[in-house]
Tab-separated table of C-alpha atoms and ligand atoms in Angstrom:
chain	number	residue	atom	x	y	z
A	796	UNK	CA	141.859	-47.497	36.457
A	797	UNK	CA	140.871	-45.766	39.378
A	798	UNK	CA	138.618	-42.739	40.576
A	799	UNK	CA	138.778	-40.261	42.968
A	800	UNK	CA	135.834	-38.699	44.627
A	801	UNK	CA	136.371	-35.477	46.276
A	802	UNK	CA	134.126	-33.582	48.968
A	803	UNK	CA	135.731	-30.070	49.583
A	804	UNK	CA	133.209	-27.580	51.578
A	805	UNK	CA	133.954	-24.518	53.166
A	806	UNK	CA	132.168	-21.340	54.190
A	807	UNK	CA	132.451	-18.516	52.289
A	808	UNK	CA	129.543	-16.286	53.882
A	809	UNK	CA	126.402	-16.818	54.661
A	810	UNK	CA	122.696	-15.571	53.699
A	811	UNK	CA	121.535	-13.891	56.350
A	812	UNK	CA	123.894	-14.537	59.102
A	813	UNK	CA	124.762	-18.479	59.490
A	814	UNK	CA	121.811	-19.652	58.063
A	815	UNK	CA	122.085	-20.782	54.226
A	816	UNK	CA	124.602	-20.373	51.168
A	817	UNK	CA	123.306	-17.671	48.713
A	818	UNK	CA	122.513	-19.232	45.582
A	819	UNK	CA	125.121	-16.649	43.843
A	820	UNK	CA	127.889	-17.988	45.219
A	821	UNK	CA	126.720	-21.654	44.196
A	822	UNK	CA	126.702	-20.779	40.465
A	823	UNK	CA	129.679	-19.272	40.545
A	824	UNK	CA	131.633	-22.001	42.076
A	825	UNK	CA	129.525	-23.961	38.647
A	826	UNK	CA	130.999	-21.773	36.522
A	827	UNK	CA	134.828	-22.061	37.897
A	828	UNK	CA	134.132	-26.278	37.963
A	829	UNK	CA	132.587	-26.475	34.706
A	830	UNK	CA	135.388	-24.800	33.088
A	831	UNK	CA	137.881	-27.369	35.003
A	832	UNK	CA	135.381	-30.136	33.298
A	833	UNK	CA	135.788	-28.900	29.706
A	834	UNK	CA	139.657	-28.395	30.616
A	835	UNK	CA	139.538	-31.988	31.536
A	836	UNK	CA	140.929	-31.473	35.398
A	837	UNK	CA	137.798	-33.127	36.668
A	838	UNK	CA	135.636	-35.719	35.111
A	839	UNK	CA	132.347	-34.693	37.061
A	840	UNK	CA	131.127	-32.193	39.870
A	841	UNK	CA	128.323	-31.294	41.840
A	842	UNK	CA	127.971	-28.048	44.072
A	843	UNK	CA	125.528	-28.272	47.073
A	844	UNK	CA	125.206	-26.714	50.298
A	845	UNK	CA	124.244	-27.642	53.925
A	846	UNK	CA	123.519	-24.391	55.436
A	847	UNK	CA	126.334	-21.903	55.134
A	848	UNK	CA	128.691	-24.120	53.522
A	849	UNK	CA	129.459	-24.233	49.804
A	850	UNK	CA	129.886	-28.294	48.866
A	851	UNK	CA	131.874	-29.344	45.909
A	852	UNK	CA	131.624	-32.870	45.396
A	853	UNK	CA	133.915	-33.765	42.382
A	854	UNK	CA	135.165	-37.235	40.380
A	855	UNK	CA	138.964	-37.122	39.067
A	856	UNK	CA	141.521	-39.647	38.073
A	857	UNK	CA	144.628	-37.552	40.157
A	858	UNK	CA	144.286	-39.218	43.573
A	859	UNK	CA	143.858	-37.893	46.540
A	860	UNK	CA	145.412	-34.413	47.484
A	861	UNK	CA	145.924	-33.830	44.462
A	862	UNK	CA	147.365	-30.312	43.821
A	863	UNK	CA	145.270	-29.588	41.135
A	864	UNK	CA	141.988	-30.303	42.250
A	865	UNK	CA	142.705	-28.953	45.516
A	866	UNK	CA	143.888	-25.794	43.794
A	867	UNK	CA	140.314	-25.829	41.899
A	868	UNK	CA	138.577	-25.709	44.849
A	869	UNK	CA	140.580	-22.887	46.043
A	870	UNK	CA	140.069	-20.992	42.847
A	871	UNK	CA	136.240	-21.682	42.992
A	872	UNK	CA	136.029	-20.623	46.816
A	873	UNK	CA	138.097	-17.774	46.179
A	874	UNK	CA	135.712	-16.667	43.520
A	875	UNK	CA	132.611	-17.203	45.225
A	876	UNK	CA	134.568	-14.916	47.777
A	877	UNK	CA	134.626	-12.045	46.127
A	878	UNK	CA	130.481	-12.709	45.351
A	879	UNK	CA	129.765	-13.006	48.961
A	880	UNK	CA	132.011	-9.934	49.840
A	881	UNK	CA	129.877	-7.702	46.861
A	882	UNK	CA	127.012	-9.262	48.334
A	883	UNK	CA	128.252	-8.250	51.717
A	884	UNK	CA	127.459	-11.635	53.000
A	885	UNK	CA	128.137	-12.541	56.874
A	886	UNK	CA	132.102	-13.583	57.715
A	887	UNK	CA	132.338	-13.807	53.604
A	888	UNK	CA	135.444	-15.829	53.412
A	889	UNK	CA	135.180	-17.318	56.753
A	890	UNK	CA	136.556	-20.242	56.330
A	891	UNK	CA	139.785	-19.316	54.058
A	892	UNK	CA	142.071	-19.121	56.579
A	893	UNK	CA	145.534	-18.836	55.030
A	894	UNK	CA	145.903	-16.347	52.451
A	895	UNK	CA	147.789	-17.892	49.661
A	896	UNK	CA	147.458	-21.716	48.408
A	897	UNK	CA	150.234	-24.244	48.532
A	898	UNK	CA	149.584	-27.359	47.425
A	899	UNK	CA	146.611	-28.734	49.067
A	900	UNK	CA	144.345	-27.376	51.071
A	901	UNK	CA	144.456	-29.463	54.249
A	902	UNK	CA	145.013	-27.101	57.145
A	903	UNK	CA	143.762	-24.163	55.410
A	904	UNK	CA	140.459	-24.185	56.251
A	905	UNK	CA	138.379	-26.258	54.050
A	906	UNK	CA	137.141	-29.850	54.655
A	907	UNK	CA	138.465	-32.252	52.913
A	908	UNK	CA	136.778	-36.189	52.400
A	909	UNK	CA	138.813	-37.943	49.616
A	910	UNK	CA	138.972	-41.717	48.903
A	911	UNK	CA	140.293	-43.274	45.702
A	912	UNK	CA	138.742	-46.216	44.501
A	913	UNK	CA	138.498	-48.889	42.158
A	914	UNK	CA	134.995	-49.109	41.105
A	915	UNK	CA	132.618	-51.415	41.235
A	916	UNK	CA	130.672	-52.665	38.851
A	917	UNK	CA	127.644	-51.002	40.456
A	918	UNK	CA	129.490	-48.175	42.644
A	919	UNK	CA	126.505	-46.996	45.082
A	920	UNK	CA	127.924	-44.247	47.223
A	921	UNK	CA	126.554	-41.453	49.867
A	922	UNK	CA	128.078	-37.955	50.663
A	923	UNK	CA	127.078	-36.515	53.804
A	924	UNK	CA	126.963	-32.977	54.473
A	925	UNK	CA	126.627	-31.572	57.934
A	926	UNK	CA	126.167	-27.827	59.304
A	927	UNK	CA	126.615	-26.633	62.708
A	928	UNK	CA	128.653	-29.647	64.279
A	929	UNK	CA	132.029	-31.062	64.289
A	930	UNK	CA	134.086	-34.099	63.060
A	931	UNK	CA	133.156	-36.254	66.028
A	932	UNK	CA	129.437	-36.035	64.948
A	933	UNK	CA	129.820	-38.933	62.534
A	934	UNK	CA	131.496	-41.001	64.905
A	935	UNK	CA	128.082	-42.408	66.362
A	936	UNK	CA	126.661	-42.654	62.350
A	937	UNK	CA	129.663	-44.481	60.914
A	938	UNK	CA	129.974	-46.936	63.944
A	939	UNK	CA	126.708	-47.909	63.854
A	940	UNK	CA	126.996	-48.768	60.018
A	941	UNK	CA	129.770	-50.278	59.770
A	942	UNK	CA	129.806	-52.059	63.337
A	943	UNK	CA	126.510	-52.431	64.565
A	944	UNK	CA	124.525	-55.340	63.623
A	945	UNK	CA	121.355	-53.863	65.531
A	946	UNK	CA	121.922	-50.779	62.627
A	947	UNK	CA	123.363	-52.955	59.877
A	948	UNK	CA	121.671	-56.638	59.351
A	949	UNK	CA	124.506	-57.420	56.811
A	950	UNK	CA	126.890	-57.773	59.167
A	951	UNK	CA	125.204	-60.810	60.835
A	952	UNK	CA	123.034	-62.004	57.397
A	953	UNK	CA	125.802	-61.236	54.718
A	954	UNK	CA	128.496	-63.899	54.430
A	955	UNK	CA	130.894	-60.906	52.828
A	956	UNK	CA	130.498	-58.733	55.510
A	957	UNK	CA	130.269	-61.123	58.558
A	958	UNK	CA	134.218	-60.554	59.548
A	959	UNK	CA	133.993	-56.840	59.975
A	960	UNK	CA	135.768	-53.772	59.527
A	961	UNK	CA	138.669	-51.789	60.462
A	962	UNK	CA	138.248	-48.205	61.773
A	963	UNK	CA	141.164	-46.003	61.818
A	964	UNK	CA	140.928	-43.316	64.618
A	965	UNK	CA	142.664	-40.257	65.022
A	966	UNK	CA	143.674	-38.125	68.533
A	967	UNK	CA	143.221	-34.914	66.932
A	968	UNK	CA	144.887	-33.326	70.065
A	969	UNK	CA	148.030	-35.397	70.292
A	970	UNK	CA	147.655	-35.638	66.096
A	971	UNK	CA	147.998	-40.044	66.439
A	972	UNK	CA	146.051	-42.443	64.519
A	973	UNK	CA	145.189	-46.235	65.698
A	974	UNK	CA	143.697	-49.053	63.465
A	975	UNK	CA	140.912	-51.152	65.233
A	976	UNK	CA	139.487	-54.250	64.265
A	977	UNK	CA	135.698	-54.787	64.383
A	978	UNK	CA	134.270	-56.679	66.026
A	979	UNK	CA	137.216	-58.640	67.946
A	980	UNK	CA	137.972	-54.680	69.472
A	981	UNK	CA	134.753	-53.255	69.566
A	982	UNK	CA	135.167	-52.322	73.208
A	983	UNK	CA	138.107	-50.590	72.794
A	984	UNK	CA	137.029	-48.594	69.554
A	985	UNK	CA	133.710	-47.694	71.703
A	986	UNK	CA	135.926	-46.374	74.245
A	987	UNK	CA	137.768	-43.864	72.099
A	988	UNK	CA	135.240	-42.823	69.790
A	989	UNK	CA	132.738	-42.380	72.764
A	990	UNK	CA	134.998	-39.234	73.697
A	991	UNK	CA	134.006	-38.002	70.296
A	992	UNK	CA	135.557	-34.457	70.785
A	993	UNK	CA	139.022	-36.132	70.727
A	994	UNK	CA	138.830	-39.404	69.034
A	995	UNK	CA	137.561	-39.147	65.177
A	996	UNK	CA	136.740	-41.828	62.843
A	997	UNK	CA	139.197	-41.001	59.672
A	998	UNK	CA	138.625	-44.288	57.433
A	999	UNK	CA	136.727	-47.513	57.304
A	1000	UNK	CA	138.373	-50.238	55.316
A	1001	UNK	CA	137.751	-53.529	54.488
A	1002	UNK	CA	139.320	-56.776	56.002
A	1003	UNK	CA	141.608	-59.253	54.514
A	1004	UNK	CA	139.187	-61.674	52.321
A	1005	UNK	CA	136.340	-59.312	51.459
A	1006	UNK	CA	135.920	-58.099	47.677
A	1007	UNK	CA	137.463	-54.660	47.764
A	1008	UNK	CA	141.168	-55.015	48.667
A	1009	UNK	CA	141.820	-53.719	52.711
A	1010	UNK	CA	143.892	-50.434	52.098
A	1011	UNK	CA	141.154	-49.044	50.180
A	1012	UNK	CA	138.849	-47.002	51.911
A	1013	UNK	CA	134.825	-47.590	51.834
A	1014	UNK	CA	134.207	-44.625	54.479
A	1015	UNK	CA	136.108	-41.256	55.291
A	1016	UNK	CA	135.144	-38.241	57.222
A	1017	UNK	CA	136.688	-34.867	56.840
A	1018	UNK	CA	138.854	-34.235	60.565
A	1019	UNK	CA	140.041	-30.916	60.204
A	1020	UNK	CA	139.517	-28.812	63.231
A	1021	UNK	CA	139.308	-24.779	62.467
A	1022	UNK	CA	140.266	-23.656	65.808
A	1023	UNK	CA	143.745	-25.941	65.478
A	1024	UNK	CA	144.203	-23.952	62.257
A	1025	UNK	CA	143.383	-20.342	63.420
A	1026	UNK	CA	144.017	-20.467	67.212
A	1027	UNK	CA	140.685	-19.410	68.041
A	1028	UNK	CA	137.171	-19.912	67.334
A	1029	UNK	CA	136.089	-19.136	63.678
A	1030	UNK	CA	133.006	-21.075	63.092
A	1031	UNK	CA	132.303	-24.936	63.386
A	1032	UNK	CA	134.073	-27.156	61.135
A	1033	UNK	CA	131.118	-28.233	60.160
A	1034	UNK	CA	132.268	-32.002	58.439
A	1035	UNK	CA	131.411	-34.263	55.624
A	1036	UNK	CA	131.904	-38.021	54.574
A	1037	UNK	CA	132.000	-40.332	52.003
A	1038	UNK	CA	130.516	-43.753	52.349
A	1039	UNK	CA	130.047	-46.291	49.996
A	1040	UNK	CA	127.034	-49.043	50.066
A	1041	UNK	CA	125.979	-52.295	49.128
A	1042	UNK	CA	127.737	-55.662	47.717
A	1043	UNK	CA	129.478	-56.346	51.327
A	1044	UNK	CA	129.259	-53.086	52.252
A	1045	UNK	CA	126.218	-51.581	54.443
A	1046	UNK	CA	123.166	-51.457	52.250
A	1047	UNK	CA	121.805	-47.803	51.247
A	1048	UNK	CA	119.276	-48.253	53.704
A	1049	UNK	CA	121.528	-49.649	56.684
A	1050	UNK	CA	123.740	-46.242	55.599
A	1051	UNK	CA	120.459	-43.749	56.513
A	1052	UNK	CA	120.014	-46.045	59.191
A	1053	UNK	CA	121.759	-43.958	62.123
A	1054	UNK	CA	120.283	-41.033	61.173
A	1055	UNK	CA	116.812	-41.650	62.139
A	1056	UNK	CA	118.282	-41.514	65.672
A	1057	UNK	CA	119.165	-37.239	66.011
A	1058	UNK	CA	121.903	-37.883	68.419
A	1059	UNK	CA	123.365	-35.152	70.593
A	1060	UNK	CA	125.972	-33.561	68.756
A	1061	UNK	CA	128.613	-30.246	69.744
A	1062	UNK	CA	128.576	-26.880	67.806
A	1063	UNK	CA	125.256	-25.446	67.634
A	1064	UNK	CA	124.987	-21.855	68.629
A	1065	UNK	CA	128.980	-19.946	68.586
A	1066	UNK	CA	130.064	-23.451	68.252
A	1067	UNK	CA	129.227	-23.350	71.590
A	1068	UNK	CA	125.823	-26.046	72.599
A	1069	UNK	CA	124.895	-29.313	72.318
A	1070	UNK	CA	122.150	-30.176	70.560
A	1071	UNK	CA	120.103	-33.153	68.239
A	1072	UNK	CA	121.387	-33.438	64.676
A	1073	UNK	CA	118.357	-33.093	61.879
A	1074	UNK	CA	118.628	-35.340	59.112
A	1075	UNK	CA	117.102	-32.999	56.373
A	1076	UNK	CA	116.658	-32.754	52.317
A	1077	UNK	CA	118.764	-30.064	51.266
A	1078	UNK	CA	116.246	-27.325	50.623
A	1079	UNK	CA	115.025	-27.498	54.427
A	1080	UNK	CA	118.892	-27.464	55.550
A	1081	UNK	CA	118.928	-23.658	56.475
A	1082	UNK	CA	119.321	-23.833	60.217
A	1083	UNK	CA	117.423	-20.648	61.988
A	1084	UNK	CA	116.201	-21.283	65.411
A	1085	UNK	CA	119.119	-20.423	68.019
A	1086	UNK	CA	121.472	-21.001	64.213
A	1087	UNK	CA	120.244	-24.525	64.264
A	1088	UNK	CA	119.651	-27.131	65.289
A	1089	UNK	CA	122.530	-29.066	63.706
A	1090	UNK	CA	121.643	-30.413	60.009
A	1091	UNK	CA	123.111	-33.514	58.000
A	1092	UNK	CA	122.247	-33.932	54.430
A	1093	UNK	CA	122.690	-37.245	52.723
A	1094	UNK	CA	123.147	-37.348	48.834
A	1095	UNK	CA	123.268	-40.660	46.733
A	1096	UNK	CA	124.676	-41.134	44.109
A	1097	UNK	CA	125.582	-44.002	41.562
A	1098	UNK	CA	129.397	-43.652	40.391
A	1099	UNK	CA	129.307	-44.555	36.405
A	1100	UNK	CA	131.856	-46.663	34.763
A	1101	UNK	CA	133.623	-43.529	33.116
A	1102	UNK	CA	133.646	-41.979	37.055
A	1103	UNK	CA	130.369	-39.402	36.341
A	1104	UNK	CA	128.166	-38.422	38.892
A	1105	UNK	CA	124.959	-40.344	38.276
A	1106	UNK	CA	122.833	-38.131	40.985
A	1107	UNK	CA	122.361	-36.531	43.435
A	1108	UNK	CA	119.245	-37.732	44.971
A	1109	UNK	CA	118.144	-36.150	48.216
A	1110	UNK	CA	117.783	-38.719	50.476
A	1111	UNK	CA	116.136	-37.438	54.134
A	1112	UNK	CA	113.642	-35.933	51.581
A	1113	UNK	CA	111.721	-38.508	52.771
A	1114	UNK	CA	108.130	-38.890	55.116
A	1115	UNK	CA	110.106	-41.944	56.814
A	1116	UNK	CA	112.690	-39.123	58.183
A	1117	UNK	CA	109.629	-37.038	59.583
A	1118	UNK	CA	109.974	-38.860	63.171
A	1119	UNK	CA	113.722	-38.369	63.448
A	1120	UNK	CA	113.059	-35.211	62.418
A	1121	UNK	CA	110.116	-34.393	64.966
A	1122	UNK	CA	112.036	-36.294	67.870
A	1123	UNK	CA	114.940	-33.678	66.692
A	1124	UNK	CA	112.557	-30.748	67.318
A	1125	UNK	CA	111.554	-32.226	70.853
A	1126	UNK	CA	115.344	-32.361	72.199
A	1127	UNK	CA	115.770	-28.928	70.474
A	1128	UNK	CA	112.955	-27.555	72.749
A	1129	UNK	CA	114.007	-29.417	75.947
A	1130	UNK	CA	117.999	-28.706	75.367
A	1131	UNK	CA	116.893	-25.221	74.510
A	1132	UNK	CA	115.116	-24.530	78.081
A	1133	UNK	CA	118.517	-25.021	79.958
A	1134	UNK	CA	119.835	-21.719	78.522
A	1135	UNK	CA	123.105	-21.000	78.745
A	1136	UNK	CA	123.218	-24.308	81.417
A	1137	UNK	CA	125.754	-27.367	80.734
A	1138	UNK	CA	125.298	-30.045	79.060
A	1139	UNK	CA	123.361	-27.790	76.769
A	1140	UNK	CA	126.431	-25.133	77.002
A	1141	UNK	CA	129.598	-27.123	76.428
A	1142	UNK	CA	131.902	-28.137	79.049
A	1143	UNK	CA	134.536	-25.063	79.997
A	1144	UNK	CA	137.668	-27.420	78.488
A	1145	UNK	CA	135.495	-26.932	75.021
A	1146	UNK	CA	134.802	-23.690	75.503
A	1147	UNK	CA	138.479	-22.676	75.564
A	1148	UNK	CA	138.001	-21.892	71.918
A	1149	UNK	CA	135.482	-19.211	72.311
A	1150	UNK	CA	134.764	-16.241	73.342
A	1151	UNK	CA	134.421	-17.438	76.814
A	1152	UNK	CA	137.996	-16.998	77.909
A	1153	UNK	CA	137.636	-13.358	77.296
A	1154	UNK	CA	134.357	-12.656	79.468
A	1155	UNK	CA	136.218	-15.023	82.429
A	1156	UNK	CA	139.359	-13.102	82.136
A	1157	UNK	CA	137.612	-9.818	83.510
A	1158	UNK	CA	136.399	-11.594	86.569
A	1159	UNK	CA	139.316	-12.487	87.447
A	1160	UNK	CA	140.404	-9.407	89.715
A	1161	UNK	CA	137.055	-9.864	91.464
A	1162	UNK	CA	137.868	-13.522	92.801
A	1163	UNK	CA	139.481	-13.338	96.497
A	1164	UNK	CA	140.729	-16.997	98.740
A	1165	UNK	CA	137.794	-18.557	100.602
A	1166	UNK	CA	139.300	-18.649	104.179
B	789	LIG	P1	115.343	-55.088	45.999
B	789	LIG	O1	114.661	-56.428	45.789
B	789	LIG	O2	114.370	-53.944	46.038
B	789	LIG	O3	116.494	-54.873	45.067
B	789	LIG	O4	115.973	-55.097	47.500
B	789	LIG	C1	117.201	-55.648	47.762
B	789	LIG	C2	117.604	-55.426	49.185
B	789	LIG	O5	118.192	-56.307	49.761
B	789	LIG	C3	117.306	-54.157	49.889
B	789	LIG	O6	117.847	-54.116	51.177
B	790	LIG	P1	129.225	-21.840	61.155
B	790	LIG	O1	130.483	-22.621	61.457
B	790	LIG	O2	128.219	-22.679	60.447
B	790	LIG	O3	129.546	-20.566	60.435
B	790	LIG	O4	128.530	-21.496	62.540
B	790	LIG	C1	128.949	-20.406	63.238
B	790	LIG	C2	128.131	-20.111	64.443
B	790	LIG	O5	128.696	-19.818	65.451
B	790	LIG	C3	126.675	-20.181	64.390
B	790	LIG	O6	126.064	-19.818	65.615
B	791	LIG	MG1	129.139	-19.307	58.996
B	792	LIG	MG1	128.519	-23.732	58.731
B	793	LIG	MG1	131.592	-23.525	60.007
B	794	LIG	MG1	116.522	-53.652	43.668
């Protein structure tokens, strides 16, 4: 018998500007979920937020896309819509970008991070909730995890996890996936997934021999890019990710791991800067200075036998995130002082998105051949 878990976000307006999810439009994407519950569409939910976007983490038994649960989150964004537009909320329903639903809700808007699984007997799991980035932000994370035995001690200590992983990357501009075997092709998966605004983890799975069977995923990151969806910029995509720990997986701990490093990550400011991500508890993940700087929120949960949501708990609501956090504030203020300078701007080809193109376009009259 297997379980899905589903992480669906998207952002429906935001509290002032694109700093935080008003709590109005969390309790009524409750009410819409609950009613699914009692209906029996979902077994469990959870709604969070990171920032401005509405989180609905959710346990099923109908697989992944499912029509009907993606429908549900429709229906429960769509509601909390309508709040955000009485409310008069900033870009309410920013993030719905095609006006009717059919069928599931990849390339509509949302982010999706499904995996369906057959639990456990102890099913540990983390869902990871970031504001103000993109997809390519978890690339550095869910390397160093799964991949990294400076991160992840299991992979040299723990017999089940000694022969590695496989990552499965996508080319979100040529839309191609490749399947890379850790660590025999650790070069080669470096080399893409350094490049992190065009090569994106999808999946981690297991290898032939270890105790969960290989085609079934124990990582996956939401990849959708808005700007592919709505030919221009609308916002960050601002991802999410499952990952499941322990028992020949990465330990809870080795999972937090990467985050007390705030790496460097795109889509702070217009979706437009580079700056340090902030591991934070979810109460302190309401970005403000320059609309950041990026935020990741980590929630952990135990996965019952019947597939409820034991959790969450907040897990960077904790003193031993308070340097990561600090070093995060000391990048902010030296990426900050560069202004509207590269690399704290991003490079022109990732700028294309933005309003940019529109400011160059009027100085283009004024340009004249140098002799
Ligand atoms: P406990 O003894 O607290 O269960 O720790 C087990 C462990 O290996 C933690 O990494
Ligand atoms: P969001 O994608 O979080 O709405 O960010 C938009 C933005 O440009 C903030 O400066
Ligand atoms: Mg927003
Ligand atoms: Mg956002
Ligand atoms: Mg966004
Ligand atoms: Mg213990």
């Amino acid at each position: 018998d297997k379980i899905t878990i589903s992480v669906i976000k998207a952002d429906i307006g935001g509290w002032p500007g694109h700093s935080r999810v008003h709590p109005q439009l969390i309790e009524t994407a409750e009410e819409v979920l609950a009613k699914a519950k009692e209906e029996g569409t979902i077994i469990d939910f959870y709604v969070a937020y990171a920032g401005d976007d509405l989180q609905l983490i959710m346990t099923h038994k109908k697989g992944v896309d499912s029509p009907d649960v993606h429908g549900l989150a429709w229906k429960a964004f769509e509601e909390a819509t309508k709040v955000a537009k009485e409310l008069g909320l900033y870009g309410a329903g920013q993030d719905l970008l095609k006006d009717a639903f059919s069928g599931n809700v990849r390339g509509m808007g949302p982010g999706v991070a499904e995996m369906e699984i057959a639990l456990r007997k102890s099913e540990p799991v983390v869902t990871f909730h970031m504001d103000k980035t993109e997809p390519g932000a978890f690339n550095l994370p869910i390397f160093r995890m799964f991949a990294d035995p400076f991160n992840t001690a299991g992979l040299v200590i723990d017999p089940k996890m000694h022969m590695g992983f496989r990552f499965e990357v996508w080319d979100i501009k040529e839309h191609k996936r490749v399947i890379l075997n850790t660590p025999e092709e650790l070069y080669d998966l470096l080399a893409l997934i350094g490049a992190k605004s065009r090569y994106v983890i999808k999946r981690v799975f297991p290898k032939e021999g270890h105790p969960i069977p290989k085609d079934e995923p124990v990582a996956v990151i939401s990849t959708e890019k808005l700007y592919e969806i709505a030919g221009e910029y609308v916002g960050k995509d601002d991802p999410v990710a499952i990952v499941r720990a322990q028992s020949g997986l990465p330990a809870l701990g080795e999972v937090l791991e990467p985050f007390a490093f705030p790496h460097l990550v795109s889509g702070w400011m217009r979706g437009s800067h580079n700056g340090p991500i902030m591991p934070v508890p979810m109460h302190q993940a309401n970005p403000t200075r320059f609309d950041g700087p990026p935020r990741v929120v980590a929630l952990g949960w135990q996965i019952s036998p019947e597939g409820k949501l034991v959790g969450p708990v907040d897990l960077f609501d904790d003193p031993a995130f308070d340097y990561a956090r600090q070093k995060a504030l000391e990048i902010t203020e030296y990426m900050r002082r560069h202004g509207p300078f590269e690399p704290h701007r991003l490079p022109l080809e990732d700028m294309e998105y933005t309003t940019l193109p529109g400011v160059l376009k009027r100085l283009e009259e004024r340009f004249e051949d140098i002799e």
